[in-house]
PDB file of C-alpha atoms in Angstrom:
ATOM      1  CA  UNK A1039      42.042  -0.705  43.375  1.00 46.00           C
ATOM      2  CA  UNK A1040      39.898   2.085  42.041  1.00 45.00           C
ATOM      3  CA  UNK A1041      39.460   2.511  38.327  1.00 46.00           C
ATOM      4  CA  UNK A1042      41.069   5.643  36.856  1.00 44.00           C
ATOM      5  CA  UNK A1043      41.433   7.127  33.395  1.00 44.00           C
ATOM      6  CA  UNK A1044      45.049   7.360  31.933  1.00 41.00           C
ATOM      7  CA  UNK A1045      46.251  11.042  31.933  1.00 46.00           C
ATOM      8  CA  UNK A1046      46.777  11.076  28.088  1.00 49.00           C
ATOM      9  CA  UNK A1047      43.074  11.272  27.344  1.00 49.00           C
ATOM     10  CA  UNK A1048      42.584  14.464  25.330  1.00 54.00           C
ATOM     11  CA  UNK A1049      40.306  17.176  26.316  1.00 49.00           C
ATOM     12  CA  UNK A1050      38.565  16.996  22.904  1.00 55.00           C
ATOM     13  CA  UNK A1051      37.811  13.381  23.575  1.00 50.00           C
ATOM     14  CA  UNK A1052      36.224  14.144  26.964  1.00 45.00           C
ATOM     15  CA  UNK A1053      34.069  16.656  25.314  1.00 47.00           C
ATOM     16  CA  UNK A1054      32.893  14.308  22.807  1.00 53.00           C
ATOM     17  CA  UNK A1055      31.862  11.814  25.541  1.00 51.00           C
ATOM     18  CA  UNK A1056      30.171  14.607  27.580  1.00 43.00           C
ATOM     19  CA  UNK A1057      28.264  15.788  24.584  1.00 49.00           C
ATOM     20  CA  UNK A1058      26.918  12.181  23.863  1.00 48.00           C
ATOM     21  CA  UNK A1059      26.086  11.901  27.541  1.00 45.00           C
ATOM     22  CA  UNK A1060      24.065  15.275  27.655  1.00 44.00           C
ATOM     23  CA  UNK A1061      22.197  14.559  24.405  1.00 48.00           C
ATOM     24  CA  UNK A1062      20.871  11.269  25.636  1.00 48.00           C
ATOM     25  CA  UNK A1063      19.423  11.990  28.911  1.00 47.00           C
ATOM     26  CA  UNK A1064      17.250   8.985  30.122  1.00 46.00           C
ATOM     27  CA  UNK A1065      13.583   9.425  29.236  1.00 45.00           C
ATOM     28  CA  UNK A1066      12.821   8.908  33.064  1.00 44.00           C
ATOM     29  CA  UNK A1067      14.775  12.138  33.835  1.00 44.00           C
ATOM     30  CA  UNK A1068      13.145  14.232  31.222  1.00 52.00           C
ATOM     31  CA  UNK A1069       9.633  15.615  30.702  1.00 64.00           C
ATOM     32  CA  UNK A1070       7.566  13.481  28.115  1.00 77.00           C
ATOM     33  CA  UNK A1071       6.515  15.293  25.066  1.00 90.00           C
ATOM     34  CA  UNK A1072       3.117  17.080  25.242  1.00 93.00           C
ATOM     35  CA  UNK A1073       2.004  15.747  21.866  1.00 95.00           C
ATOM     36  CA  UNK A1074       2.898  12.077  23.055  1.00 96.00           C
ATOM     37  CA  UNK A1075       0.984  12.501  26.169  1.00 95.00           C
ATOM     38  CA  UNK A1076      -2.176  13.932  24.383  1.00 94.00           C
ATOM     39  CA  UNK A1077      -2.189  11.066  21.951  1.00 96.00           C
ATOM     40  CA  UNK A1078      -1.368   8.388  24.547  1.00 95.00           C
ATOM     41  CA  UNK A1079      -5.019   8.594  25.816  1.00 92.00           C
ATOM     42  CA  UNK A1080      -7.812   6.752  24.232  1.00 93.00           C
ATOM     43  CA  UNK A1081     -11.329   8.382  24.236  1.00 95.00           C
ATOM     44  CA  UNK A1082     -14.856   7.645  24.695  1.00 94.00           C
ATOM     45  CA  UNK A1083     -17.392   8.706  21.955  1.00 95.00           C
ATOM     46  CA  UNK A1084     -21.172   8.358  22.900  1.00 94.00           C
ATOM     47  CA  UNK A1085     -21.464   4.555  23.707  1.00 89.00           C
ATOM     48  CA  UNK A1086     -18.135   3.392  22.345  1.00 93.00           C
ATOM     49  CA  UNK A1087     -15.123   3.345  24.695  1.00 92.00           C
ATOM     50  CA  UNK A1088     -11.334   2.976  24.265  1.00 93.00           C
ATOM     51  CA  UNK A1089     -11.102   4.572  20.922  1.00 96.00           C
ATOM     52  CA  UNK A1090      -7.627   5.330  19.574  1.00 96.00           C
ATOM     53  CA  UNK A1091      -5.862   6.169  16.360  1.00 97.00           C
ATOM     54  CA  UNK A1092      -6.870   6.812  13.570  1.00 97.00           C
ATOM     55  CA  UNK A1093      -9.950   8.425  15.046  1.00 97.00           C
ATOM     56  CA  UNK A1094     -10.134  11.829  16.646  1.00 97.00           C
ATOM     57  CA  UNK A1095     -12.912  14.069  17.952  1.00 94.00           C
ATOM     58  CA  UNK A1096     -14.445  15.060  21.258  1.00 90.00           C
ATOM     59  CA  UNK A1097     -11.642  15.895  23.568  1.00 90.00           C
ATOM     60  CA  UNK A1098      -9.026  14.069  21.230  1.00 94.00           C
ATOM     61  CA  UNK A1099      -7.081  16.597  19.122  1.00 95.00           C
ATOM     62  CA  UNK A1100      -6.961  16.284  15.370  1.00 96.00           C
ATOM     63  CA  UNK A1101      -3.191  15.560  15.239  1.00 96.00           C
ATOM     64  CA  UNK A1102      -3.828  12.469  17.207  1.00 97.00           C
ATOM     65  CA  UNK A1103      -5.919  10.862  14.401  1.00 96.00           C
ATOM     66  CA  UNK A1104      -6.083  10.778  10.571  1.00 94.00           C
ATOM     67  CA  UNK A1105      -7.826  12.838   8.157  1.00 90.00           C
ATOM     68  CA  UNK A1106     -11.598  11.933   7.600  1.00 89.00           C
ATOM     69  CA  UNK A1107     -11.688   9.878  10.728  1.00 96.00           C
ATOM     70  CA  UNK A1108     -13.308  12.675  12.903  1.00 96.00           C
ATOM     71  CA  UNK A1109     -16.188  11.149  15.163  1.00 97.00           C
ATOM     72  CA  UNK A1110     -19.196  13.167  16.166  1.00 97.00           C
ATOM     73  CA  UNK A1111     -19.979  12.169  19.612  1.00 96.00           C
ATOM     74  CA  UNK A1112     -23.099  14.396  20.234  1.00 94.00           C
ATOM     75  CA  UNK A1113     -25.725  11.482  19.507  1.00 91.00           C
ATOM     76  CA  UNK A1114     -26.514   8.330  21.292  1.00 94.00           C
ATOM     77  CA  UNK A1115     -23.910   6.607  19.053  1.00 96.00           C
ATOM     78  CA  UNK A1116     -20.701   7.981  17.157  1.00 97.00           C
ATOM     79  CA  UNK A1117     -21.228   9.056  13.691  1.00 97.00           C
ATOM     80  CA  UNK A1118     -18.662   9.652  10.933  1.00 97.00           C
ATOM     81  CA  UNK A1119     -18.872  11.642   7.662  1.00 94.00           C
ATOM     82  CA  UNK A1120     -17.569   9.825   4.515  1.00 92.00           C
ATOM     83  CA  UNK A1121     -17.572  11.891   1.442  1.00 86.00           C
ATOM     84  CA  UNK A1122     -20.230  14.119   2.913  1.00 86.00           C
ATOM     85  CA  UNK A1123     -22.453  11.208   3.757  1.00 92.00           C
ATOM     86  CA  UNK A1124     -23.232  10.544   7.603  1.00 95.00           C
ATOM     87  CA  UNK A1125     -22.887   7.041   8.893  1.00 96.00           C
ATOM     88  CA  UNK A1126     -23.777   5.794  12.325  1.00 97.00           C
ATOM     89  CA  UNK A1127     -20.770   3.844  13.850  1.00 97.00           C
ATOM     90  CA  UNK A1128     -21.999   0.695  15.366  1.00 97.00           C
ATOM     91  CA  UNK A1129     -18.615  -0.676  16.448  1.00 96.00           C
ATOM     92  CA  UNK A1130     -14.792  -0.307  16.218  1.00 96.00           C
ATOM     93  CA  UNK A1131     -12.339  -2.957  16.197  1.00 96.00           C
ATOM     94  CA  UNK A1132      -8.905  -1.327  16.530  1.00 94.00           C
ATOM     95  CA  UNK A1133      -6.928  -4.917  16.254  1.00 93.00           C
ATOM     96  CA  UNK A1134      -8.667  -5.670  13.056  1.00 96.00           C
ATOM     97  CA  UNK A1135      -8.653  -1.986  11.747  1.00 96.00           C
ATOM     98  CA  UNK A1136     -12.316  -2.134  10.883  1.00 97.00           C
ATOM     99  CA  UNK A1137     -15.535  -0.357  11.686  1.00 97.00           C
ATOM    100  CA  UNK A1138     -19.104  -1.217  11.297  1.00 97.00           C
ATOM    101  CA  UNK A1139     -21.464   1.532   9.914  1.00 97.00           C
ATOM    102  CA  UNK A1140     -24.984   2.062   8.874  1.00 97.00           C
ATOM    103  CA  UNK A1141     -26.455   5.128   7.163  1.00 96.00           C
ATOM    104  CA  UNK A1142     -27.865   7.659   9.454  1.00 96.00           C
ATOM    105  CA  UNK A1143     -30.657   8.627   7.150  1.00 94.00           C
ATOM    106  CA  UNK A1144     -31.875   5.049   6.906  1.00 95.00           C
ATOM    107  CA  UNK A1145     -31.554   4.303  10.619  1.00 96.00           C
ATOM    108  CA  UNK A1146     -34.933   2.822  11.610  1.00 95.00           C
ATOM    109  CA  UNK A1147     -36.457   3.997   8.524  1.00 92.00           C
ATOM    110  CA  UNK A1148     -36.559   2.538   5.097  1.00 92.00           C
ATOM    111  CA  UNK A1149     -38.322   5.619   3.733  1.00 89.00           C
ATOM    112  CA  UNK A1150     -36.255   8.764   4.368  1.00 90.00           C
ATOM    113  CA  UNK A1151     -37.282  12.080   3.122  1.00 84.00           C
ATOM    114  CA  UNK A1152     -34.295  12.500   0.804  1.00 87.00           C
ATOM    115  CA  UNK A1153     -33.418   9.538  -1.375  1.00 86.00           C
ATOM    116  CA  UNK A1154     -29.574   9.311  -2.298  1.00 88.00           C
ATOM    117  CA  UNK A1155     -27.168   6.559  -3.051  1.00 85.00           C
ATOM    118  CA  UNK A1156     -24.676   5.312  -0.493  1.00 84.00           C
ATOM    119  CA  UNK A1157     -21.247   6.825  -0.964  1.00 77.00           C
ATOM    120  CA  UNK A1158     -19.285   4.697  -3.263  1.00 71.00           C
ATOM    121  CA  UNK A1159     -15.863   4.227  -1.577  1.00 71.00           C
ATOM    122  CA  UNK A1160     -14.382   2.597  -4.737  1.00 56.00           C
ATOM    123  CA  UNK A1161     -14.305   6.251  -6.109  1.00 47.00           C
ATOM    124  CA  UNK A1162     -12.429   7.630  -3.018  1.00 48.00           C
ATOM    125  CA  UNK A1163      -9.025   9.252  -4.146  1.00 42.00           C
ATOM    126  CA  UNK A1164      -7.484   8.356  -0.718  1.00 54.00           C
ATOM    127  CA  UNK A1165      -8.413   4.686  -0.697  1.00 74.00           C
ATOM    128  CA  UNK A1166      -8.134   4.787   2.923  1.00 91.00           C
ATOM    129  CA  UNK A1167     -11.395   2.766   3.551  1.00 93.00           C
ATOM    130  CA  UNK A1168     -12.441  -0.425   1.705  1.00 93.00           C
ATOM    131  CA  UNK A1169     -15.429  -2.626   1.929  1.00 94.00           C
ATOM    132  CA  UNK A1170     -15.060  -5.933   3.774  1.00 95.00           C
ATOM    133  CA  UNK A1171     -15.345  -9.087   1.752  1.00 95.00           C
ATOM    134  CA  UNK A1172     -18.822  -9.799   2.693  1.00 94.00           C
ATOM    135  CA  UNK A1173     -20.455  -6.465   1.745  1.00 94.00           C
ATOM    136  CA  UNK A1174     -22.804  -6.352  -1.194  1.00 90.00           C
ATOM    137  CA  UNK A1175     -25.282  -3.941  -2.842  1.00 88.00           C
ATOM    138  CA  UNK A1176     -28.969  -3.715  -1.986  1.00 90.00           C
ATOM    139  CA  UNK A1177     -31.100  -1.844  -4.567  1.00 88.00           C
ATOM    140  CA  UNK A1178     -34.148   0.052  -3.563  1.00 90.00           C
ATOM    141  CA  UNK A1179     -36.693   1.344  -6.018  1.00 89.00           C
ATOM    142  CA  UNK A1180     -39.385   3.835  -4.826  1.00 90.00           C
ATOM    143  CA  UNK A1181     -42.699   4.879  -6.451  1.00 87.00           C
ATOM    144  CA  UNK A1182     -43.024   2.342  -8.966  1.00 86.00           C
ATOM    145  CA  UNK A1183     -46.154   1.445 -11.177  1.00 82.00           C
ATOM    146  CA  UNK A1184     -47.302  -2.193 -11.118  1.00 80.00           C
ATOM    147  CA  UNK A1185     -44.654  -4.254 -13.049  1.00 76.00           C
ATOM    148  CA  UNK A1186     -45.887  -6.526 -15.707  1.00 73.00           C
ATOM    149  CA  UNK A1187     -43.243  -9.092 -15.066  1.00 72.00           C
ATOM    150  CA  UNK A1188     -42.813 -11.705 -12.423  1.00 74.00           C
ATOM    151  CA  UNK A1189     -39.855 -11.270 -10.124  1.00 76.00           C
ATOM    152  CA  UNK A1190     -38.080 -13.964  -8.162  1.00 70.00           C
ATOM    153  CA  UNK A1191     -39.361 -13.904  -4.595  1.00 71.00           C
ATOM    154  CA  UNK A1192     -36.031 -15.029  -3.072  1.00 68.00           C
ATOM    155  CA  UNK A1193     -34.109 -12.048  -4.482  1.00 78.00           C
ATOM    156  CA  UNK A1194     -36.733  -9.386  -4.510  1.00 84.00           C
ATOM    157  CA  UNK A1195     -39.492  -7.910  -2.472  1.00 86.00           C
ATOM    158  CA  UNK A1196     -42.136  -5.211  -2.045  1.00 87.00           C
ATOM    159  CA  UNK A1197     -42.495  -2.725   0.996  1.00 90.00           C
ATOM    160  CA  UNK A1198     -44.866   0.233   1.847  1.00 88.00           C
ATOM    161  CA  UNK A1199     -43.486   3.674   2.066  1.00 84.00           C
ATOM    162  CA  UNK A1200     -44.797   7.119   2.577  1.00 74.00           C
ATOM    163  CA  UNK A1201     -42.366   9.928   1.727  1.00 64.00           C
ATOM    164  CA  UNK A1202     -42.924  13.501   2.404  1.00 59.00           C
ATOM    165  CA  UNK A1203     -46.536  13.010   3.325  1.00 55.00           C
ATOM    166  CA  UNK A1204     -47.355  11.556  -0.147  1.00 56.00           C
ATOM    167  CA  UNK A1205     -49.765   8.509  -0.455  1.00 58.00           C
ATOM    168  CA  UNK A1206     -48.336   5.116  -0.289  1.00 63.00           C
ATOM    169  CA  UNK A1207     -46.525   3.843  -3.379  1.00 73.00           C
ATOM    170  CA  UNK A1208     -45.346   0.573  -4.607  1.00 85.00           C
ATOM    171  CA  UNK A1209     -41.606   0.060  -3.872  1.00 89.00           C
ATOM    172  CA  UNK A1210     -39.223  -2.916  -4.456  1.00 88.00           C
ATOM    173  CA  UNK A1211     -35.865  -4.112  -3.156  1.00 90.00           C
ATOM    174  CA  UNK A1212     -33.432  -6.387  -5.102  1.00 87.00           C
ATOM    175  CA  UNK A1213     -30.802  -8.190  -3.270  1.00 85.00           C
ATOM    176  CA  UNK A1214     -28.787  -9.753  -6.121  1.00 74.00           C
ATOM    177  CA  UNK A1215     -28.276  -9.829  -9.809  1.00 60.00           C
ATOM    178  CA  UNK A1216     -31.217 -11.092 -11.707  1.00 57.00           C
ATOM    179  CA  UNK A1217     -29.610 -12.239 -14.984  1.00 51.00           C
ATOM    180  CA  UNK A1218     -30.178 -15.772 -14.011  1.00 51.00           C
ATOM    181  CA  UNK A1219     -33.909 -15.214 -14.091  1.00 49.00           C
ATOM    182  CA  UNK A1220     -34.173 -13.566 -17.320  1.00 50.00           C
ATOM    183  CA  UNK A1221     -33.849 -10.033 -16.276  1.00 58.00           C
ATOM    184  CA  UNK A1222     -30.678  -8.698 -17.927  1.00 46.00           C
ATOM    185  CA  UNK A1223     -31.266  -4.960 -17.284  1.00 58.00           C
ATOM    186  CA  UNK A1224     -32.442  -3.947 -13.946  1.00 66.00           C
ATOM    187  CA  UNK A1225     -32.470  -0.281 -14.888  1.00 62.00           C
ATOM    188  CA  UNK A1226     -34.914  -0.972 -17.761  1.00 68.00           C
ATOM    189  CA  UNK A1227     -37.093  -3.154 -15.667  1.00 72.00           C
ATOM    190  CA  UNK A1228     -37.435  -0.800 -12.978  1.00 77.00           C
ATOM    191  CA  UNK A1229     -36.892   2.316 -15.180  1.00 74.00           C
ATOM    192  CA  UNK A1230     -40.464   3.506 -14.705  1.00 78.00           C
ATOM    193  CA  UNK A1231     -39.917   3.882 -10.921  1.00 84.00           C
ATOM    194  CA  UNK A1232     -39.370   7.377  -9.648  1.00 85.00           C
ATOM    195  CA  UNK A1233     -36.120   6.874  -7.729  1.00 87.00           C
ATOM    196  CA  UNK A1234     -33.639   4.077  -7.557  1.00 86.00           C
ATOM    197  CA  UNK A1235     -31.279   3.898  -4.506  1.00 90.00           C
ATOM    198  CA  UNK A1236     -28.281   1.782  -3.907  1.00 88.00           C
ATOM    199  CA  UNK A1237     -27.416   0.916  -0.342  1.00 92.00           C
ATOM    200  CA  UNK A1238     -24.960  -1.585   1.314  1.00 93.00           C
ATOM    201  CA  UNK A1239     -25.656  -4.553   3.509  1.00 94.00           C
ATOM    202  CA  UNK A1240     -23.778  -7.726   4.358  1.00 95.00           C
ATOM    203  CA  UNK A1241     -24.250 -10.922   2.588  1.00 92.00           C
ATOM    204  CA  UNK A1242     -25.779 -12.617   5.714  1.00 94.00           C
ATOM    205  CA  UNK A1243     -28.271  -9.834   6.044  1.00 94.00           C
ATOM    206  CA  UNK A1244     -29.361 -10.249   2.384  1.00 90.00           C
ATOM    207  CA  UNK A1245     -29.697 -13.993   2.886  1.00 89.00           C
ATOM    208  CA  UNK A1246     -31.942 -13.429   5.896  1.00 91.00           C
ATOM    209  CA  UNK A1247     -33.969 -10.930   3.873  1.00 89.00           C
ATOM    210  CA  UNK A1248     -34.524 -13.657   1.264  1.00 84.00           C
ATOM    211  CA  UNK A1249     -36.183 -15.860   4.031  1.00 87.00           C
ATOM    212  CA  UNK A1250     -38.284 -13.042   5.340  1.00 88.00           C
ATOM    213  CA  UNK A1251     -39.225 -10.347   2.941  1.00 85.00           C
ATOM    214  CA  UNK A1252     -41.102  -8.113   5.348  1.00 88.00           C
ATOM    215  CA  UNK A1253     -40.445  -4.405   5.605  1.00 90.00           C
ATOM    216  CA  UNK A1254     -39.317  -4.906   9.200  1.00 93.00           C
ATOM    217  CA  UNK A1255     -36.566  -7.337   8.084  1.00 93.00           C
ATOM    218  CA  UNK A1256     -35.571  -4.947   5.251  1.00 94.00           C
ATOM    219  CA  UNK A1257     -34.994  -2.248   8.023  1.00 95.00           C
ATOM    220  CA  UNK A1258     -33.256  -4.793  10.079  1.00 95.00           C
ATOM    221  CA  UNK A1259     -30.841  -5.653   7.393  1.00 95.00           C
ATOM    222  CA  UNK A1260     -29.793  -2.169   6.670  1.00 96.00           C
ATOM    223  CA  UNK A1261     -29.619  -1.333  10.621  1.00 97.00           C
ATOM    224  CA  UNK A1262     -27.308  -4.207  11.046  1.00 97.00           C
ATOM    225  CA  UNK A1263     -24.769  -2.174   9.079  1.00 97.00           C
ATOM    226  CA  UNK A1264     -21.575  -3.509   7.227  1.00 97.00           C
ATOM    227  CA  UNK A1265     -17.907  -3.311   7.812  1.00 97.00           C
ATOM    228  CA  UNK A1266     -15.422  -1.055   6.558  1.00 96.00           C
ATOM    229  CA  UNK A1267     -11.530  -1.730   6.603  1.00 96.00           C
ATOM    230  CA  UNK A1268      -9.109   1.019   7.043  1.00 96.00           C
ATOM    231  CA  UNK A1269      -5.542   1.564   6.158  1.00 95.00           C
ATOM    232  CA  UNK A1270      -4.379   4.861   7.835  1.00 94.00           C
ATOM    233  CA  UNK A1271      -0.747   4.273   7.279  1.00 94.00           C
ATOM    234  CA  UNK A1272      -1.169   0.887   9.302  1.00 95.00           C
ATOM    235  CA  UNK A1273       2.416  -0.385   8.793  1.00 95.00           C
ATOM    236  CA  UNK A1274       3.947   2.819   9.954  1.00 96.00           C
ATOM    237  CA  UNK A1275       1.648   2.929  13.029  1.00 96.00           C
ATOM    238  CA  UNK A1276       2.596  -0.672  13.815  1.00 96.00           C
ATOM    239  CA  UNK A1277       6.341   0.279  13.694  1.00 95.00           C
ATOM    240  CA  UNK A1278       5.601   3.342  15.789  1.00 96.00           C
ATOM    241  CA  UNK A1279       3.548   1.466  18.524  1.00 96.00           C
ATOM    242  CA  UNK A1280       6.188  -1.280  18.512  1.00 95.00           C
ATOM    243  CA  UNK A1281       8.688   1.321  19.384  1.00 96.00           C
ATOM    244  CA  UNK A1282       6.564   2.636  22.311  1.00 96.00           C
ATOM    245  CA  UNK A1283       5.343   5.470  20.400  1.00 97.00           C
ATOM    246  CA  UNK A1284       1.870   6.936  19.646  1.00 97.00           C
ATOM    247  CA  UNK A1285       0.472   7.225  16.217  1.00 97.00           C
ATOM    248  CA  UNK A1286      -0.765  10.728  14.847  1.00 97.00           C
ATOM    249  CA  UNK A1287      -0.764  12.794  11.826  1.00 96.00           C
ATOM    250  CA  UNK A1288       1.140  16.062  11.035  1.00 95.00           C
ATOM    251  CA  UNK A1289      -1.542  18.355   9.783  1.00 90.00           C
ATOM    252  CA  UNK A1290       1.084  20.741   8.365  1.00 93.00           C
ATOM    253  CA  UNK A1291       3.002  18.302   6.127  1.00 92.00           C
ATOM    254  CA  UNK A1292      -0.006  15.901   5.725  1.00 93.00           C
ATOM    255  CA  UNK A1293       1.880  12.929   6.759  1.00 95.00           C
ATOM    256  CA  UNK A1294       1.843  10.244   9.320  1.00 96.00           C
ATOM    257  CA  UNK A1295       3.956  11.047  12.393  1.00 97.00           C
ATOM    258  CA  UNK A1296       5.024   9.068  15.449  1.00 97.00           C
ATOM    259  CA  UNK A1297       4.840  10.842  18.730  1.00 97.00           C
ATOM    260  CA  UNK A1298       7.649   9.701  21.006  1.00 96.00           C
ATOM    261  CA  UNK A1299       8.402  10.660  24.664  1.00 94.00           C
ATOM    262  CA  UNK A1300      11.199  12.693  23.536  1.00 92.00           C
ATOM    263  CA  UNK A1301       9.381  14.266  20.528  1.00 93.00           C
ATOM    264  CA  UNK A1302       7.911  13.470  17.162  1.00 95.00           C
ATOM    265  CA  UNK A1303       9.673  11.135  14.495  1.00 94.00           C
ATOM    266  CA  UNK A1304       8.735  10.210  11.046  1.00 93.00           C
ATOM    267  CA  UNK A1305       7.882   6.554  11.667  1.00 90.00           C
ATOM    268  CA  UNK A1306       9.235   5.271  14.977  1.00 93.00           C
ATOM    269  CA  UNK A1307      10.847   6.015  18.311  1.00 95.00           C
ATOM    270  CA  UNK A1308      14.062   3.848  17.644  1.00 81.00           C
ATOM    271  CA  UNK A1309      17.305   4.799  19.122  1.00 54.00           C
ATOM    272  CA  UNK A1310      20.147   3.671  21.487  1.00 39.00           C
ATOM    273  CA  UNK A1311      19.180   3.756  25.179  1.00 38.00           C
ATOM    274  CA  UNK A1312      21.228   5.637  27.732  1.00 38.00           C
ATOM    275  CA  UNK A1313      22.378   2.355  29.159  1.00 34.00           C
ATOM    276  CA  UNK A1314      23.655   1.330  25.819  1.00 39.00           C
ATOM    277  CA  UNK A1315      25.511   4.563  25.691  1.00 39.00           C
ATOM    278  CA  UNK A1316      27.103   3.889  28.987  1.00 41.00           C
ATOM    279  CA  UNK A1317      28.071   0.472  27.643  1.00 41.00           C
ATOM    280  CA  UNK A1318      29.515   1.959  24.527  1.00 40.00           C
ATOM    281  CA  UNK A1319      31.780   4.295  26.589  1.00 45.00           C
ATOM    282  CA  UNK A1320      33.036   1.670  28.786  1.00 42.00           C
ATOM    283  CA  UNK A1321      33.839  -0.708  25.946  1.00 42.00           C
ATOM    284  CA  UNK A1322      35.426   2.210  24.026  1.00 44.00           C
ATOM    285  CA  UNK A1323      37.741   2.940  26.786  1.00 47.00           C
ATOM    286  CA  UNK A1324      38.564  -0.674  27.620  1.00 46.00           C
ATOM    287  CA  UNK A1325      39.325  -1.326  23.990  1.00 45.00           C
ATOM    288  CA  UNK A1326      41.859   1.738  23.999  1.00 48.00           C
ATOM    289  CA  UNK A1327      43.189   0.246  27.379  1.00 49.00           C
ATOM    290  CA  UNK A1328      42.270   3.708  28.855  1.00 42.00           C
ATOM    291  CA  UNK A1329      40.604   2.094  31.977  1.00 35.00           C
ATOM    292  CA  UNK A1330      42.732   0.270  34.610  1.00 33.00           C
ATOM    293  CA  UNK A1331      41.420  -1.846  37.418  1.00 31.00           C
TER     294      UNK A1331
END
């Protein structure tokens, strides 16, 4: 016997059912949202492949990334600007939400023409980036007179440098706090040096530098880079990706956005599938004894 609907179903109820059906067309029968498609593709930047959110640049639109995560892909490696200072991107770990960076001006060069401190991320208002737990400071002192105190060889070293075609000068680096060696004020000790610069290295690089105090090893310590962790609405992005969406950023409202096949949503692509609507309709009529088999 074929199923049929009892004749007392009202036209208004049928209209409601039809409206539900029309407004929930299966995704397979509709055209995927353009923004969703744009942000579904990872991109390649210089020598790094398969880069996704929160990064953007090259052929990846800004709305597929997060502010301040634009990559410059014009060189032999990606670079990123952090508080107006340029860093070489050595690697990106999407699953760990981390990137390893090294200063561009110090790349293969411990004596750059312009001496400036490394950007201090702690002072960033966005707090999107944080140092990994194994990152430490490395102090560089340029154009110093001979110091009349002895320095611990395992924590300090001397290196040659010629800056802006000037003659060689005495330069020092300090890897750790020197208070345990009776030096309580580094600024005072090295105060007669022309310039002091703070850079960042990993603790392992600093340890290796203590074993080999050469200028080459100093450069290797800085060229190995250090790790930064990011939080670009990571929790919302996990929700979005877990619902088959693509993470992005609304450049107008300045908020995270989740791109879904049927259009953008604030955090995820959650919703009832078309099959669930079919099931709902059948169950509703069955409960009302409107379907007879």
